[in-house]
Amino acid sequence: MAKKYNVNEIVVAVQNRRSGSFPIQDLLECKLNGIKVSDAASFFEREVCQIRVDSLQPSWLVFGGGFDQGVLRAGIKRSFDLFASIILLIATFPIMLITALCVVIEDGMPILYRQERVGKDGRPFMVMKFRSMRNNAEKEGKPQWAAENDPRTTKVGRIIRKLRIDELPQILNVLRGEMSFVGPRPERPFFVKQLCEEIPYYNVRHSIKPGITGWAQVRYQYGASVEDAIQKLQYDLYYVKNNSLFLDIIILIDTVQVVLFGKGGR
């Protein structure tokens, strides 16, 4: 049949490959005849640049390629983060000063919003942002997902969130080694606990430092639900598996396009 219809590739999306009905002999024959045979996880990784959780086998994570966190790679990335954070702190100081004044004029103090997030290896740290929501935005005490058009956002907050100026204080987090410029976005402990219980492999994203921007941020829209978290995780897993300086550069360029021209995700 494969020869008859001139098939170039067969994608195997069967979960239970140990059953007697798995066509191992047929697939081997196809491969010997020059037809590419791929598993679903590798196919989605190649075609849409994400690792689909619903087609993932634990053995694929363990025995497949990627997921290498070498010392040299980490050292080069840390050197870049240090150099870039110093340059950006100087270059963006006027923008941060104007932003601070606008926040105070509209809604008073505080200027910065500090919030606990989960970092590398599950270690908590305090992330810093310009305050974009009104005071007592979570007066009920229960953490809430931040939506794209959140009614709790101030007028200044809507502007600085759209341009991602609210993230600029996180350059200090990068300087201190708690974050990197590129990596999975850090989440709050409350949501991490919930998502780890509901989404398989969610903790894998904590194997590297979180970032100010990431693959999920430039490939997916603003998310505020468990379903959105699953989609973002699939991009985060792709980044963790394939992270490199080249991919970081692509993400940084895409981030500039998102901020300036509204292209891509948010």
Coordinates of C-alpha atoms in Angstrom, one line a residue:
M1 CA 0.0 0.0 0.0
A2 CA 2.8 2.4 0.9
K3 CA 4.4 1.8 -2.5
K4 CA 1.1 2.1 -4.3
Y5 CA 0.4 5.6 -2.9
N6 CA 4.0 6.7 -3.1
V7 CA 4.2 7.3 0.7
N8 CA 7.3 9.1 1.9
E9 CA 6.8 8.9 5.6
I10 CA 4.8 6.9 8.1
V11 CA 4.0 8.4 11.5
V12 CA 3.3 5.9 14.3
A13 CA 0.9 7.2 16.9
V14 CA 0.2 3.9 18.7
Q15 CA 0.6 4.1 22.5
N16 CA 0.8 0.4 23.3
R17 CA 3.6 -0.9 21.1
R18 CA 4.0 -4.2 23.0
S19 CA 0.7 -5.6 21.9
G20 CA 0.6 -8.4 19.4
S21 CA -1.3 -6.2 16.9
F22 CA 1.6 -3.7 16.5
P23 CA 2.8 -4.0 12.8
I24 CA 6.5 -4.1 13.6
Q25 CA 7.4 -6.3 10.6
D26 CA 5.4 -4.2 8.2
L27 CA 7.1 -1.0 9.5
L28 CA 10.5 -2.6 9.2
E29 CA 9.8 -3.6 5.6
C30 CA 8.8 0.0 4.8
K31 CA 11.9 1.3 6.4
L32 CA 14.1 -1.1 4.4
N33 CA 12.4 0.1 1.3
G34 CA 13.4 3.7 1.9
I35 CA 10.2 5.0 3.6
K36 CA 10.8 7.1 6.7
V37 CA 9.2 5.8 9.9
S38 CA 8.7 8.3 12.7
D39 CA 7.0 8.3 16.0
A40 CA 4.3 10.9 16.7
A41 CA 6.4 12.8 19.3
S42 CA 9.3 13.3 16.8
F43 CA 7.0 14.2 14.0
F44 CA 5.3 17.0 16.0
E45 CA 8.6 18.2 17.3
R46 CA 9.9 18.5 13.8
E47 CA 6.8 20.0 12.1
V48 CA 5.4 22.4 14.8
C49 CA 8.4 22.8 17.1
Q50 CA 6.7 21.5 20.2
I51 CA 6.7 18.2 22.1
R52 CA 3.1 17.0 22.4
V53 CA 2.4 15.7 25.8
D54 CA -0.5 13.4 24.6
S55 CA 1.9 11.5 22.3
L56 CA 4.8 11.3 24.7
Q57 CA 6.4 8.1 26.0
P58 CA 8.6 8.2 29.1
S59 CA 11.3 6.2 27.3
W60 CA 11.4 8.8 24.5
L61 CA 12.5 11.4 27.0
V62 CA 15.1 9.1 28.6
F63 CA 16.6 7.5 25.5
G64 CA 16.0 10.2 22.8
G65 CA 18.4 12.9 21.9
G66 CA 18.5 16.4 23.4
F67 CA 17.9 17.5 27.0
D68 CA 21.6 18.1 27.4
Q69 CA 22.5 20.7 30.0
G70 CA 26.3 20.8 29.6
V71 CA 28.6 22.9 31.8
L72 CA 30.1 24.7 28.8
R73 CA 26.7 25.6 27.4
A74 CA 25.5 26.9 30.8
G75 CA 28.7 28.9 31.3
I76 CA 28.4 30.6 27.9
K77 CA 24.8 31.4 28.5
R78 CA 25.5 32.8 32.0
S79 CA 28.3 35.0 30.5
F80 CA 25.9 36.3 27.9
D81 CA 23.2 37.0 30.6
L82 CA 25.7 39.0 32.7
F83 CA 27.0 41.1 29.9
A84 CA 23.6 41.7 28.4
S85 CA 21.9 42.6 31.7
I86 CA 24.5 45.2 32.5
I87 CA 24.2 46.8 29.1
L88 CA 20.4 46.7 29.2
L89 CA 20.2 48.2 32.7
I90 CA 22.1 51.2 31.4
A91 CA 20.3 51.4 28.1
T92 CA 16.7 51.1 29.6
F93 CA 17.2 53.2 32.7
P94 CA 15.4 56.3 31.2
I95 CA 12.5 54.1 30.2
M96 CA 12.3 52.5 33.6
L97 CA 12.4 55.9 35.3
I98 CA 9.5 57.3 33.2
T99 CA 7.6 54.1 33.8
A100 CA 8.1 54.4 37.5
L101 CA 6.8 58.0 37.5
C102 CA 3.7 57.0 35.4
V103 CA 2.9 54.2 37.9
V104 CA 3.1 56.5 40.9
I105 CA 1.1 59.3 39.2
E106 CA -1.8 57.0 38.3
D107 CA -2.0 54.6 41.2
G108 CA 0.5 55.6 43.8
M109 CA 3.0 53.3 45.5
P110 CA 4.5 50.7 45.3
I111 CA 6.2 51.0 41.9
L112 CA 7.5 47.4 41.8
Y113 CA 5.5 44.3 42.3
R114 CA 7.4 41.4 44.0
Q115 CA 6.0 37.9 43.8
E116 CA 7.2 34.5 44.6
R117 CA 7.9 32.3 41.6
V118 CA 9.4 28.8 41.1
G119 CA 12.8 28.7 39.5
K120 CA 15.4 26.2 38.5
D121 CA 15.1 22.8 40.3
G122 CA 12.0 24.0 42.0
R123 CA 13.7 26.7 44.0
P124 CA 11.5 29.7 44.9
F125 CA 12.7 33.3 44.2
M126 CA 11.1 36.7 44.2
V127 CA 10.4 38.0 40.7
M128 CA 10.3 41.8 40.1
K129 CA 8.0 43.6 37.7
F130 CA 6.6 47.1 37.3
R131 CA 3.2 47.1 39.0
S132 CA 0.6 46.9 36.2
M133 CA -2.5 46.1 38.3
R134 CA -4.3 48.3 40.9
N135 CA -3.5 47.9 44.6
N136 CA -5.2 45.0 46.3
A137 CA -5.8 43.2 43.0
E138 CA -5.9 39.9 44.9
K139 CA -7.7 41.2 48.0
E140 CA -9.6 37.9 48.3
G141 CA -6.3 36.2 48.9
K142 CA -6.6 33.5 46.3
P143 CA -4.2 33.7 43.3
Q144 CA -5.8 34.3 40.0
W145 CA -4.7 33.8 36.4
A146 CA -3.6 37.0 34.8
A147 CA -5.7 37.5 31.6
E148 CA -4.6 39.5 28.5
N149 CA -7.4 42.1 29.1
D150 CA -7.5 41.8 32.8
P151 CA -10.0 44.3 34.4
R152 CA -7.6 44.7 37.3
T153 CA -5.0 46.3 35.1
T154 CA -4.4 50.1 35.3
K155 CA -4.3 52.3 32.2
V156 CA -0.5 52.6 32.5
G157 CA -0.4 48.8 33.2
R158 CA -2.1 48.0 29.9
I159 CA 0.5 49.9 28.0
I160 CA 3.6 48.6 29.7
R161 CA 2.2 45.0 29.6
K162 CA 1.6 45.3 25.8
L163 CA 5.1 46.6 25.3
R164 CA 6.5 44.2 28.0
I165 CA 8.1 47.2 29.7
D166 CA 6.7 45.7 33.0
E167 CA 9.2 42.9 32.7
L168 CA 12.3 45.2 32.6
P169 CA 13.0 45.0 36.4
Q170 CA 13.6 41.3 35.9
I171 CA 16.9 42.2 34.4
L172 CA 18.0 42.4 38.0
N173 CA 16.8 38.8 38.5
V174 CA 19.0 37.9 35.6
L175 CA 22.0 39.7 37.0
R176 CA 21.5 37.9 40.3
G177 CA 21.4 34.5 38.5
E178 CA 17.8 33.7 39.4
M179 CA 16.7 34.0 35.8
S180 CA 18.0 34.0 32.2
F181 CA 17.0 36.2 29.3
V182 CA 15.6 33.1 27.6
G183 CA 13.8 30.2 29.2
P184 CA 10.4 29.0 30.4
R185 CA 8.4 31.7 32.1
P186 CA 8.4 31.2 35.9
E187 CA 5.0 30.4 37.5
R188 CA 3.7 31.0 41.0
P189 CA 4.0 28.1 43.5
F190 CA 0.2 27.9 43.8
F191 CA -0.2 27.3 40.0
V192 CA 2.9 25.0 39.8
K193 CA 1.4 22.7 42.4
Q194 CA -1.9 22.6 40.5
L195 CA -0.3 22.1 37.1
C196 CA 2.1 19.4 38.3
E197 CA -0.9 17.4 39.5
E198 CA -2.8 17.9 36.3
I199 CA -0.2 17.9 33.5
P200 CA 2.4 15.1 33.0
Y201 CA 6.0 16.2 32.7
Y202 CA 5.3 19.7 33.9
N203 CA 8.3 19.7 36.3
V204 CA 10.7 19.1 33.3
R205 CA 10.5 22.8 32.6
H206 CA 12.2 23.5 35.9
S207 CA 15.3 21.7 34.9
I208 CA 16.7 25.0 33.5
K209 CA 16.5 28.7 34.6
P210 CA 13.3 30.5 33.9
G211 CA 13.5 33.4 31.4
I212 CA 12.1 36.9 30.7
T213 CA 11.0 35.6 27.4
G214 CA 10.8 32.1 25.9
W215 CA 9.8 29.8 23.1
A216 CA 6.2 29.6 24.4
Q217 CA 5.9 33.3 24.6
V218 CA 6.8 33.9 21.0
R219 CA 4.8 31.0 19.6
Y220 CA 1.6 31.1 21.7
Q221 CA -0.9 33.7 22.6
Y222 CA -1.5 35.0 26.2
G223 CA -2.8 32.2 28.3
A224 CA -4.8 32.1 31.4
S225 CA -6.0 28.5 31.9
V226 CA -4.8 24.9 32.4
E227 CA -5.4 24.3 28.7
D228 CA -3.2 27.2 27.8
A229 CA -0.6 25.9 30.3
I230 CA -0.5 22.6 28.4
Q231 CA 0.1 24.3 25.1
K232 CA 2.8 26.4 26.6
L233 CA 4.4 23.4 28.3
Q234 CA 4.7 21.7 24.9
Y235 CA 6.8 24.6 23.6
D236 CA 8.8 24.7 26.8
L237 CA 9.6 21.0 26.5
Y238 CA 10.8 21.7 23.0
Y239 CA 13.1 24.5 24.3
V240 CA 14.5 22.4 27.1
K241 CA 15.2 19.5 24.7
N242 CA 16.8 21.7 22.0
N243 CA 18.1 24.7 23.9
S244 CA 21.1 26.3 22.3
L245 CA 22.6 29.8 21.7
F246 CA 21.2 29.7 18.2
L247 CA 17.7 29.0 19.4
D248 CA 18.1 31.8 22.1
I249 CA 19.0 34.3 19.4
I250 CA 15.9 33.3 17.3
I251 CA 13.7 33.7 20.4
L252 CA 15.2 37.2 21.2
I253 CA 14.7 38.3 17.6
D254 CA 11.1 37.0 17.6
T255 CA 10.5 38.8 21.0
V256 CA 11.5 42.1 19.4
Q257 CA 9.0 41.5 16.6
V258 CA 6.3 40.6 19.0
V259 CA 6.9 43.8 21.1
L260 CA 7.3 46.2 18.2
F261 CA 5.1 44.8 15.5
G262 CA 2.7 42.5 17.3
K263 CA 3.8 39.5 15.3
G264 CA 3.6 36.0 16.8
G265 CA 2.6 35.1 20.4
R266 CA 2.4 37.2 23.6

